[in-house]
JSON list of N, CA and C in Angstrom, two decimals:
[
{"chain": "A", "resi": 27, "resn": "MET", "atom": "N", "xyz": [-73.81, 28.03, -61.09]},
{"chain": "A", "resi": 27, "resn": "MET", "atom": "CA", "xyz": [-74.10, 27.89, -59.67]},
{"chain": "A", "resi": 27, "resn": "MET", "atom": "C", "xyz": [-73.40, 26.63, -59.16]},
{"chain": "A", "resi": 28, "resn": "PRO", "atom": "N", "xyz": [-72.74, 26.72, -57.98]},
{"chain": "A", "resi": 28, "resn": "PRO", "atom": "CA", "xyz": [-72.04, 25.55, -57.45]},
{"chain": "A", "resi": 28, "resn": "PRO", "atom": "C", "xyz": [-73.01, 24.42, -57.09]},
{"chain": "A", "resi": 29, "resn": "THR", "atom": "N", "xyz": [-72.56, 23.22, -57.24]},
{"chain": "A", "resi": 29, "resn": "THR", "atom": "CA", "xyz": [-73.34, 22.06, -56.83]},
{"chain": "A", "resi": 29, "resn": "THR", "atom": "C", "xyz": [-72.76, 21.52, -55.53]},
{"chain": "A", "resi": 30, "resn": "PRO", "atom": "N", "xyz": [-73.50, 20.67, -54.81]},
{"chain": "A", "resi": 30, "resn": "PRO", "atom": "CA", "xyz": [-72.98, 20.12, -53.56]},
{"chain": "A", "resi": 30, "resn": "PRO", "atom": "C", "xyz": [-71.65, 19.38, -53.75]},
{"chain": "A", "resi": 31, "resn": "ASN", "atom": "N", "xyz": [-71.39, 18.86, -54.93]},
{"chain": "A", "resi": 31, "resn": "ASN", "atom": "CA", "xyz": [-70.14, 18.15, -55.17]},
{"chain": "A", "resi": 31, "resn": "ASN", "atom": "C", "xyz": [-68.95, 19.08, -55.32]},
{"chain": "A", "resi": 32, "resn": "ASP", "atom": "N", "xyz": [-69.18, 20.39, -55.47]},
{"chain": "A", "resi": 32, "resn": "ASP", "atom": "CA", "xyz": [-68.09, 21.35, -55.60]},
{"chain": "A", "resi": 32, "resn": "ASP", "atom": "C", "xyz": [-67.44, 21.67, -54.26]},
{"chain": "A", "resi": 33, "resn": "ARG", "atom": "N", "xyz": [-68.05, 21.27, -53.17]},
{"chain": "A", "resi": 33, "resn": "ARG", "atom": "CA", "xyz": [-67.54, 21.60, -51.85]},
{"chain": "A", "resi": 33, "resn": "ARG", "atom": "C", "xyz": [-66.46, 20.64, -51.41]},
{"chain": "A", "resi": 34, "resn": "ARG", "atom": "N", "xyz": [-65.51, 21.17, -50.67]},
{"chain": "A", "resi": 34, "resn": "ARG", "atom": "CA", "xyz": [-64.46, 20.34, -50.11]},
{"chain": "A", "resi": 34, "resn": "ARG", "atom": "C", "xyz": [-65.10, 19.43, -49.06]},
{"chain": "A", "resi": 35, "resn": "PRO", "atom": "N", "xyz": [-64.78, 18.13, -49.10]},
{"chain": "A", "resi": 35, "resn": "PRO", "atom": "CA", "xyz": [-65.42, 17.22, -48.14]},
{"chain": "A", "resi": 35, "resn": "PRO", "atom": "C", "xyz": [-64.92, 17.47, -46.71]},
{"chain": "A", "resi": 36, "resn": "ILE", "atom": "N", "xyz": [-65.84, 17.74, -45.83]},
{"chain": "A", "resi": 36, "resn": "ILE", "atom": "CA", "xyz": [-65.56, 17.91, -44.41]},
{"chain": "A", "resi": 36, "resn": "ILE", "atom": "C", "xyz": [-66.54, 17.00, -43.67]},
{"chain": "A", "resi": 37, "resn": "ALA", "atom": "N", "xyz": [-66.01, 16.07, -42.90]},
{"chain": "A", "resi": 37, "resn": "ALA", "atom": "CA", "xyz": [-66.85, 15.07, -42.23]},
{"chain": "A", "resi": 37, "resn": "ALA", "atom": "C", "xyz": [-67.88, 15.72, -41.30]},
{"chain": "A", "resi": 38, "resn": "ALA", "atom": "N", "xyz": [-67.54, 16.82, -40.69]},
{"chain": "A", "resi": 38, "resn": "ALA", "atom": "CA", "xyz": [-68.45, 17.46, -39.73]},
{"chain": "A", "resi": 38, "resn": "ALA", "atom": "C", "xyz": [-69.72, 17.96, -40.40]},
{"chain": "A", "resi": 39, "resn": "ARG", "atom": "N", "xyz": [-69.69, 18.18, -41.72]},
{"chain": "A", "resi": 39, "resn": "ARG", "atom": "CA", "xyz": [-70.91, 18.63, -42.41]},
{"chain": "A", "resi": 39, "resn": "ARG", "atom": "C", "xyz": [-72.01, 17.58, -42.35]},
{"chain": "A", "resi": 40, "resn": "ALA", "atom": "N", "xyz": [-71.65, 16.33, -42.15]},
{"chain": "A", "resi": 40, "resn": "ALA", "atom": "CA", "xyz": [-72.64, 15.26, -42.14]},
{"chain": "A", "resi": 40, "resn": "ALA", "atom": "C", "xyz": [-73.23, 15.02, -40.75]},
{"chain": "A", "resi": 41, "resn": "THR", "atom": "N", "xyz": [-72.76, 15.75, -39.73]},
{"chain": "A", "resi": 41, "resn": "THR", "atom": "CA", "xyz": [-73.29, 15.54, -38.39]},
{"chain": "A", "resi": 41, "resn": "THR", "atom": "C", "xyz": [-74.70, 16.12, -38.29]},
{"chain": "A", "resi": 42, "resn": "GLY", "atom": "N", "xyz": [-75.46, 15.60, -37.37]},
{"chain": "A", "resi": 42, "resn": "GLY", "atom": "CA", "xyz": [-76.84, 16.03, -37.21]},
{"chain": "A", "resi": 42, "resn": "GLY", "atom": "C", "xyz": [-76.98, 17.49, -36.87]},
{"chain": "A", "resi": 43, "resn": "TRP", "atom": "N", "xyz": [-76.14, 17.99, -35.96]},
{"chain": "A", "resi": 43, "resn": "TRP", "atom": "CA", "xyz": [-76.27, 19.40, -35.56]},
{"chain": "A", "resi": 43, "resn": "TRP", "atom": "C", "xyz": [-75.93, 20.34, -36.71]},
{"chain": "A", "resi": 44, "resn": "ALA", "atom": "N", "xyz": [-74.93, 19.96, -37.51]},
{"chain": "A", "resi": 44, "resn": "ALA", "atom": "CA", "xyz": [-74.55, 20.82, -38.64]},
{"chain": "A", "resi": 44, "resn": "ALA", "atom": "C", "xyz": [-75.64, 20.83, -39.71]},
{"chain": "A", "resi": 45, "resn": "ARG", "atom": "N", "xyz": [-76.22, 19.68, -39.97]},
{"chain": "A", "resi": 45, "resn": "ARG", "atom": "CA", "xyz": [-77.31, 19.61, -40.95]},
{"chain": "A", "resi": 45, "resn": "ARG", "atom": "C", "xyz": [-78.53, 20.40, -40.47]},
{"chain": "A", "resi": 46, "resn": "ALA", "atom": "N", "xyz": [-78.85, 20.26, -39.19]},
{"chain": "A", "resi": 46, "resn": "ALA", "atom": "CA", "xyz": [-80.00, 20.98, -38.64]},
{"chain": "A", "resi": 46, "resn": "ALA", "atom": "C", "xyz": [-79.78, 22.49, -38.68]},
{"chain": "A", "resi": 47, "resn": "LEU", "atom": "N", "xyz": [-78.59, 22.93, -38.29]},
{"chain": "A", "resi": 47, "resn": "LEU", "atom": "CA", "xyz": [-78.29, 24.35, -38.32]},
{"chain": "A", "resi": 47, "resn": "LEU", "atom": "C", "xyz": [-78.30, 24.89, -39.74]},
{"chain": "A", "resi": 48, "resn": "SER", "atom": "N", "xyz": [-77.72, 24.15, -40.67]},
{"chain": "A", "resi": 48, "resn": "SER", "atom": "CA", "xyz": [-77.70, 24.57, -42.07]},
{"chain": "A", "resi": 48, "resn": "SER", "atom": "C", "xyz": [-79.12, 24.67, -42.63]},
{"chain": "A", "resi": 49, "resn": "SER", "atom": "N", "xyz": [-79.96, 23.70, -42.30]},
{"chain": "A", "resi": 49, "resn": "SER", "atom": "CA", "xyz": [-81.34, 23.71, -42.79]},
{"chain": "A", "resi": 49, "resn": "SER", "atom": "C", "xyz": [-82.10, 24.91, -42.25]},
{"chain": "A", "resi": 50, "resn": "ARG", "atom": "N", "xyz": [-81.93, 25.19, -40.97]},
{"chain": "A", "resi": 50, "resn": "ARG", "atom": "CA", "xyz": [-82.63, 26.33, -40.37]},
{"chain": "A", "resi": 50, "resn": "ARG", "atom": "C", "xyz": [-82.15, 27.64, -40.98]},
{"chain": "A", "resi": 51, "resn": "LEU", "atom": "N", "xyz": [-80.85, 27.76, -41.21]},
{"chain": "A", "resi": 51, "resn": "LEU", "atom": "CA", "xyz": [-80.33, 28.98, -41.81]},
{"chain": "A", "resi": 51, "resn": "LEU", "atom": "C", "xyz": [-80.77, 29.12, -43.26]},
{"chain": "A", "resi": 52, "resn": "ALA", "atom": "N", "xyz": [-80.83, 28.02, -43.98]},
{"chain": "A", "resi": 52, "resn": "ALA", "atom": "CA", "xyz": [-81.27, 28.06, -45.38]},
{"chain": "A", "resi": 52, "resn": "ALA", "atom": "C", "xyz": [-82.73, 28.50, -45.47]},
{"chain": "A", "resi": 53, "resn": "ALA", "atom": "N", "xyz": [-83.52, 28.14, -44.47]},
{"chain": "A", "resi": 53, "resn": "ALA", "atom": "CA", "xyz": [-84.94, 28.52, -44.47]},
{"chain": "A", "resi": 53, "resn": "ALA", "atom": "C", "xyz": [-85.16, 29.95, -43.96]},
{"chain": "A", "resi": 54, "resn": "SER", "atom": "N", "xyz": [-84.12, 30.55, -43.42]},
{"chain": "A", "resi": 54, "resn": "SER", "atom": "CA", "xyz": [-84.26, 31.90, -42.87]},
{"chain": "A", "resi": 54, "resn": "SER", "atom": "C", "xyz": [-83.86, 32.94, -43.92]},
{"chain": "A", "resi": 55, "resn": "ALA", "atom": "N", "xyz": [-83.90, 34.17, -43.51]},
{"chain": "A", "resi": 55, "resn": "ALA", "atom": "CA", "xyz": [-83.52, 35.28, -44.40]},
{"chain": "A", "resi": 55, "resn": "ALA", "atom": "C", "xyz": [-82.03, 35.58, -44.34]},
{"chain": "A", "resi": 56, "resn": "ILE", "atom": "N", "xyz": [-81.27, 34.78, -43.61]},
{"chain": "A", "resi": 56, "resn": "ILE", "atom": "CA", "xyz": [-79.83, 35.00, -43.47]},
{"chain": "A", "resi": 56, "resn": "ILE", "atom": "C", "xyz": [-79.12, 34.51, -44.73]},
{"chain": "A", "resi": 57, "resn": "SER", "atom": "N", "xyz": [-78.30, 35.38, -45.31]},
{"chain": "A", "resi": 57, "resn": "SER", "atom": "CA", "xyz": [-77.59, 35.03, -46.54]},
{"chain": "A", "resi": 57, "resn": "SER", "atom": "C", "xyz": [-76.21, 34.45, -46.22]},
{"chain": "A", "resi": 58, "resn": "PRO", "atom": "N", "xyz": [-75.62, 33.73, -47.17]},
{"chain": "A", "resi": 58, "resn": "PRO", "atom": "CA", "xyz": [-74.25, 33.23, -46.96]},
{"chain": "A", "resi": 58, "resn": "PRO", "atom": "C", "xyz": [-73.26, 34.36, -46.69]},
{"chain": "A", "resi": 59, "resn": "ASN", "atom": "N", "xyz": [-73.46, 35.52, -47.31]},
{"chain": "A", "resi": 59, "resn": "ASN", "atom": "CA", "xyz": [-72.57, 36.65, -47.05]},
{"chain": "A", "resi": 59, "resn": "ASN", "atom": "C", "xyz": [-72.68, 37.13, -45.61]},
{"chain": "A", "resi": 60, "resn": "GLN", "atom": "N", "xyz": [-73.87, 37.08, -45.05]},
{"chain": "A", "resi": 60, "resn": "GLN", "atom": "CA", "xyz": [-74.03, 37.48, -43.65]},
{"chain": "A", "resi": 60, "resn": "GLN", "atom": "C", "xyz": [-73.32, 36.49, -42.72]},
{"chain": "A", "resi": 61, "resn": "ILE", "atom": "N", "xyz": [-73.33, 35.23, -43.08]},
{"chain": "A", "resi": 61, "resn": "ILE", "atom": "CA", "xyz": [-72.61, 34.24, -42.29]},
{"chain": "A", "resi": 61, "resn": "ILE", "atom": "C", "xyz": [-71.11, 34.50, -42.38]},
{"chain": "A", "resi": 62, "resn": "SER", "atom": "N", "xyz": [-70.63, 34.88, -43.56]},
{"chain": "A", "resi": 62, "resn": "SER", "atom": "CA", "xyz": [-69.21, 35.21, -43.73]},
{"chain": "A", "resi": 62, "resn": "SER", "atom": "C", "xyz": [-68.83, 36.43, -42.90]},
{"chain": "A", "resi": 63, "resn": "VAL", "atom": "N", "xyz": [-69.70, 37.43, -42.86]},
{"chain": "A", "resi": 63, "resn": "VAL", "atom": "CA", "xyz": [-69.43, 38.62, -42.05]},
{"chain": "A", "resi": 63, "resn": "VAL", "atom": "C", "xyz": [-69.42, 38.25, -40.57]},
{"chain": "A", "resi": 64, "resn": "ALA", "atom": "N", "xyz": [-70.32, 37.38, -40.16]},
{"chain": "A", "resi": 64, "resn": "ALA", "atom": "CA", "xyz": [-70.33, 36.91, -38.76]},
{"chain": "A", "resi": 64, "resn": "ALA", "atom": "C", "xyz": [-69.02, 36.20, -38.44]},
{"chain": "A", "resi": 65, "resn": "SER", "atom": "N", "xyz": [-68.50, 35.44, -39.39]},
{"chain": "A", "resi": 65, "resn": "SER", "atom": "CA", "xyz": [-67.22, 34.76, -39.20]},
{"chain": "A", "resi": 65, "resn": "SER", "atom": "C", "xyz": [-66.11, 35.76, -38.94]},
{"chain": "A", "resi": 66, "resn": "ILE", "atom": "N", "xyz": [-66.09, 36.84, -39.71]},
{"chain": "A", "resi": 66, "resn": "ILE", "atom": "CA", "xyz": [-65.07, 37.87, -39.53]},
{"chain": "A", "resi": 66, "resn": "ILE", "atom": "C", "xyz": [-65.24, 38.54, -38.16]},
{"chain": "A", "resi": 67, "resn": "ALA", "atom": "N", "xyz": [-66.48, 38.78, -37.77]},
{"chain": "A", "resi": 67, "resn": "ALA", "atom": "CA", "xyz": [-66.75, 39.40, -36.47]},
{"chain": "A", "resi": 67, "resn": "ALA", "atom": "C", "xyz": [-66.27, 38.50, -35.32]},
{"chain": "A", "resi": 68, "resn": "PHE", "atom": "N", "xyz": [-66.53, 37.20, -35.42]},
{"chain": "A", "resi": 68, "resn": "PHE", "atom": "CA", "xyz": [-66.07, 36.27, -34.38]},
{"chain": "A", "resi": 68, "resn": "PHE", "atom": "C", "xyz": [-64.54, 36.24, -34.31]},
{"chain": "A", "resi": 69, "resn": "ALA", "atom": "N", "xyz": [-63.89, 36.25, -35.46]},
{"chain": "A", "resi": 69, "resn": "ALA", "atom": "CA", "xyz": [-62.42, 36.27, -35.49]},
{"chain": "A", "resi": 69, "resn": "ALA", "atom": "C", "xyz": [-61.90, 37.55, -34.84]},
{"chain": "A", "resi": 70, "resn": "GLY", "atom": "N", "xyz": [-62.51, 38.68, -35.17]},
{"chain": "A", "resi": 70, "resn": "GLY", "atom": "CA", "xyz": [-62.09, 39.95, -34.58]},
{"chain": "A", "resi": 70, "resn": "GLY", "atom": "C", "xyz": [-62.33, 40.00, -33.09]},
{"chain": "A", "resi": 71, "resn": "ALA", "atom": "N", "xyz": [-63.47, 39.48, -32.65]},
{"chain": "A", "resi": 71, "resn": "ALA", "atom": "CA", "xyz": [-63.76, 39.46, -31.22]},
{"chain": "A", "resi": 71, "resn": "ALA", "atom": "C", "xyz": [-62.78, 38.57, -30.47]},
{"chain": "A", "resi": 72, "resn": "GLY", "atom": "N", "xyz": [-62.42, 37.45, -31.07]},
{"chain": "A", "resi": 72, "resn": "GLY", "atom": "CA", "xyz": [-61.44, 36.56, -30.44]},
{"chain": "A", "resi": 72, "resn": "GLY", "atom": "C", "xyz": [-60.08, 37.23, -30.35]},
{"chain": "A", "resi": 73, "resn": "ALA", "atom": "N", "xyz": [-59.66, 37.91, -31.41]},
{"chain": "A", "resi": 73, "resn": "ALA", "atom": "CA", "xyz": [-58.38, 38.62, -31.39]},
{"chain": "A", "resi": 73, "resn": "ALA", "atom": "C", "xyz": [-58.40, 39.74, -30.36]},
{"chain": "A", "resi": 74, "resn": "ALA", "atom": "N", "xyz": [-59.49, 40.48, -30.30]},
{"chain": "A", "resi": 74, "resn": "ALA", "atom": "CA", "xyz": [-59.61, 41.57, -29.32]},
{"chain": "A", "resi": 74, "resn": "ALA", "atom": "C", "xyz": [-59.54, 41.03, -27.89]},
{"chain": "A", "resi": 75, "resn": "ALA", "atom": "N", "xyz": [-60.20, 39.91, -27.65]},
{"chain": "A", "resi": 75, "resn": "ALA", "atom": "CA", "xyz": [-60.17, 39.31, -26.31]},
{"chain": "A", "resi": 75, "resn": "ALA", "atom": "C", "xyz": [-58.75, 38.90, -25.95]},
{"chain": "A", "resi": 76, "resn": "LEU", "atom": "N", "xyz": [-58.04, 38.34, -26.90]},
{"chain": "A", "resi": 76, "resn": "LEU", "atom": "CA", "xyz": [-56.68, 37.89, -26.65]},
{"chain": "A", "resi": 76, "resn": "LEU", "atom": "C", "xyz": [-55.76, 39.09, -26.34]},
{"chain": "A", "resi": 77, "resn": "LEU", "atom": "N", "xyz": [-56.00, 40.19, -27.03]},
{"chain": "A", "resi": 77, "resn": "LEU", "atom": "CA", "xyz": [-55.15, 41.36, -26.85]},
{"chain": "A", "resi": 77, "resn": "LEU", "atom": "C", "xyz": [-55.49, 42.19, -25.61]},
{"chain": "A", "resi": 78, "resn": "THR", "atom": "N", "xyz": [-56.74, 42.15, -25.19]},
{"chain": "A", "resi": 78, "resn": "THR", "atom": "CA", "xyz": [-57.16, 43.04, -24.11]},
{"chain": "A", "resi": 78, "resn": "THR", "atom": "C", "xyz": [-57.35, 42.37, -22.75]},
{"chain": "A", "resi": 79, "resn": "LEU", "atom": "N", "xyz": [-57.61, 41.09, -22.74]},
{"chain": "A", "resi": 79, "resn": "LEU", "atom": "CA", "xyz": [-57.86, 40.40, -21.47]},
{"chain": "A", "resi": 79, "resn": "LEU", "atom": "C", "xyz": [-56.64, 39.56, -21.09]},
{"chain": "A", "resi": 80, "resn": "PRO", "atom": "N", "xyz": [-56.10, 39.77, -19.91]},
{"chain": "A", "resi": 80, "resn": "PRO", "atom": "CA", "xyz": [-54.92, 39.01, -19.51]},
{"chain": "A", "resi": 80, "resn": "PRO", "atom": "C", "xyz": [-55.27, 37.59, -19.09]},
{"chain": "A", "resi": 81, "resn": "GLY", "atom": "N", "xyz": [-54.33, 36.71, -19.32]},
{"chain": "A", "resi": 81, "resn": "GLY", "atom": "CA", "xyz": [-54.44, 35.34, -18.80]},
{"chain": "A", "resi": 81, "resn": "GLY", "atom": "C", "xyz": [-55.49, 34.49, -19.47]},
{"chain": "A", "resi": 82, "resn": "TRP", "atom": "N", "xyz": [-56.03, 33.56, -18.69]},
{"chain": "A", "resi": 82, "resn": "TRP", "atom": "CA", "xyz": [-56.94, 32.56, -19.25]},
{"chain": "A", "resi": 82, "resn": "TRP", "atom": "C", "xyz": [-58.26, 33.11, -19.75]},
{"chain": "A", "resi": 83, "resn": "PRO", "atom": "N", "xyz": [-58.81, 34.22, -19.18]},
{"chain": "A", "resi": 83, "resn": "PRO", "atom": "CA", "xyz": [-60.06, 34.72, -19.76]},
{"chain": "A", "resi": 83, "resn": "PRO", "atom": "C", "xyz": [-59.91, 35.12, -21.23]},
{"chain": "A", "resi": 84, "resn": "GLY", "atom": "N", "xyz": [-58.81, 35.79, -21.55]},
{"chain": "A", "resi": 84, "resn": "GLY", "atom": "CA", "xyz": [-58.56, 36.18, -22.93]},
{"chain": "A", "resi": 84, "resn": "GLY", "atom": "C", "xyz": [-58.35, 34.97, -23.82]},
{"chain": "A", "resi": 85, "resn": "LEU", "atom": "N", "xyz": [-57.61, 33.98, -23.32]},
{"chain": "A", "resi": 85, "resn": "LEU", "atom": "CA", "xyz": [-57.38, 32.76, -24.10]},
{"chain": "A", "resi": 85, "resn": "LEU", "atom": "C", "xyz": [-58.68, 32.00, -24.33]},
{"chain": "A", "resi": 86, "resn": "LEU", "atom": "N", "xyz": [-59.51, 31.91, -23.30]},
{"chain": "A", "resi": 86, "resn": "LEU", "atom": "CA", "xyz": [-60.77, 31.20, -23.41]},
{"chain": "A", "resi": 86, "resn": "LEU", "atom": "C", "xyz": [-61.71, 31.88, -24.41]},
{"chain": "A", "resi": 87, "resn": "LEU", "atom": "N", "xyz": [-61.83, 33.20, -24.32]},
{"chain": "A", "resi": 87, "resn": "LEU", "atom": "CA", "xyz": [-62.70, 33.92, -25.25]},
{"chain": "A", "resi": 87, "resn": "LEU", "atom": "C", "xyz": [-62.15, 33.89, -26.67]},
{"chain": "A", "resi": 88, "resn": "CYS", "atom": "N", "xyz": [-60.83, 33.91, -26.80]},
{"chain": "A", "resi": 88, "resn": "CYS", "atom": "CA", "xyz": [-60.22, 33.79, -28.13]},
{"chain": "A", "resi": 88, "resn": "CYS", "atom": "C", "xyz": [-60.53, 32.42, -28.72]},
{"chain": "A", "resi": 89, "resn": "ALA", "atom": "N", "xyz": [-60.40, 31.37, -27.92]},
{"chain": "A", "resi": 89, "resn": "ALA", "atom": "CA", "xyz": [-60.71, 30.02, -28.40]},
{"chain": "A", "resi": 89, "resn": "ALA", "atom": "C", "xyz": [-62.18, 29.91, -28.79]},
{"chain": "A", "resi": 90, "resn": "LEU", "atom": "N", "xyz": [-63.06, 30.54, -28.03]},
{"chain": "A", "resi": 90, "resn": "LEU", "atom": "CA", "xyz": [-64.49, 30.54, -28.37]},
{"chain": "A", "resi": 90, "resn": "LEU", "atom": "C", "xyz": [-64.71, 31.25, -29.71]},
{"chain": "A", "resi": 91, "resn": "GLY", "atom": "N", "xyz": [-64.06, 32.40, -29.89]},
{"chain": "A", "resi": 91, "resn": "GLY", "atom": "CA", "xyz": [-64.17, 33.12, -31.15]},
{"chain": "A", "resi": 91, "resn": "GLY", "atom": "C", "xyz": [-63.69, 32.29, -32.33]},
{"chain": "A", "resi": 92, "resn": "ILE", "atom": "N", "xyz": [-62.59, 31.56, -32.13]},
{"chain": "A", "resi": 92, "resn": "ILE", "atom": "CA", "xyz": [-62.07, 30.70, -33.20]},
{"chain": "A", "resi": 92, "resn": "ILE", "atom": "C", "xyz": [-63.08, 29.60, -33.54]},
{"chain": "A", "resi": 93, "resn": "GLN", "atom": "N", "xyz": [-63.65, 28.98, -32.53]},
{"chain": "A", "resi": 93, "resn": "GLN", "atom": "CA", "xyz": [-64.60, 27.90, -32.79]},
{"chain": "A", "resi": 93, "resn": "GLN", "atom": "C", "xyz": [-65.86, 28.42, -33.49]},
{"chain": "A", "resi": 94, "resn": "LEU", "atom": "N", "xyz": [-66.34, 29.58, -33.08]},
{"chain": "A", "resi": 94, "resn": "LEU", "atom": "CA", "xyz": [-67.52, 30.14, -33.74]},
{"chain": "A", "resi": 94, "resn": "LEU", "atom": "C", "xyz": [-67.21, 30.52, -35.19]},
{"chain": "A", "resi": 95, "resn": "ARG", "atom": "N", "xyz": [-66.00, 31.00, -35.44]},
{"chain": "A", "resi": 95, "resn": "ARG", "atom": "CA", "xyz": [-65.60, 31.29, -36.81]},
{"chain": "A", "resi": 95, "resn": "ARG", "atom": "C", "xyz": [-65.57, 30.02, -37.64]},
{"chain": "A", "resi": 96, "resn": "LEU", "atom": "N", "xyz": [-65.08, 28.95, -37.07]},
{"chain": "A", "resi": 96, "resn": "LEU", "atom": "CA", "xyz": [-65.04, 27.68, -37.78]},
{"chain": "A", "resi": 96, "resn": "LEU", "atom": "C", "xyz": [-66.43, 27.13, -38.06]},
{"chain": "A", "resi": 97, "resn": "VAL", "atom": "N", "xyz": [-67.36, 27.32, -37.13]},
{"chain": "A", "resi": 97, "resn": "VAL", "atom": "CA", "xyz": [-68.75, 26.90, -37.39]},
{"chain": "A", "resi": 97, "resn": "VAL", "atom": "C", "xyz": [-69.34, 27.70, -38.54]},
{"chain": "A", "resi": 98, "resn": "CYS", "atom": "N", "xyz": [-69.07, 29.00, -38.56]},
{"chain": "A", "resi": 98, "resn": "CYS", "atom": "CA", "xyz": [-69.54, 29.82, -39.69]},
{"chain": "A", "resi": 98, "resn": "CYS", "atom": "C", "xyz": [-68.96, 29.31, -40.99]},
{"chain": "A", "resi": 99, "resn": "ASN", "atom": "N", "xyz": [-67.68, 28.97, -40.99]},
{"chain": "A", "resi": 99, "resn": "ASN", "atom": "CA", "xyz": [-67.04, 28.45, -42.19]},
{"chain": "A", "resi": 99, "resn": "ASN", "atom": "C", "xyz": [-67.67, 27.12, -42.62]},
{"chain": "A", "resi": 100, "resn": "LEU", "atom": "N", "xyz": [-68.03, 26.31, -41.65]},
{"chain": "A", "resi": 100, "resn": "LEU", "atom": "CA", "xyz": [-68.61, 25.00, -41.94]},
{"chain": "A", "resi": 100, "resn": "LEU", "atom": "C", "xyz": [-69.98, 25.14, -42.61]},
{"chain": "A", "resi": 101, "resn": "ILE", "atom": "N", "xyz": [-70.78, 26.07, -42.16]},
{"chain": "A", "resi": 101, "resn": "ILE", "atom": "CA", "xyz": [-72.14, 26.17, -42.68]},
{"chain": "A", "resi": 101, "resn": "ILE", "atom": "C", "xyz": [-72.29, 27.16, -43.82]},
{"chain": "A", "resi": 102, "resn": "ASP", "atom": "N", "xyz": [-71.25, 27.95, -44.08]},
{"chain": "A", "resi": 102, "resn": "ASP", "atom": "CA", "xyz": [-71.31, 28.95, -45.15]},
{"chain": "A", "resi": 102, "resn": "ASP", "atom": "C", "xyz": [-71.32, 28.30, -46.51]}
]
């Protein structure tokens, strides 16, 4: 089983919001695999927005999808 020292150091993991979110998710029934699937869904939604919505709305929703995917990666 991996230990906390096996993880790549990312400074954002030490922020209060990331620790609080990780703690709440660890106490819930949500598994790490479900977080990974959510990451894929956010990436797909961002790509779909970029491909289907013209101009800044598509870019904005794509950027949101990217950020949500990165948050999933951070807490996974």
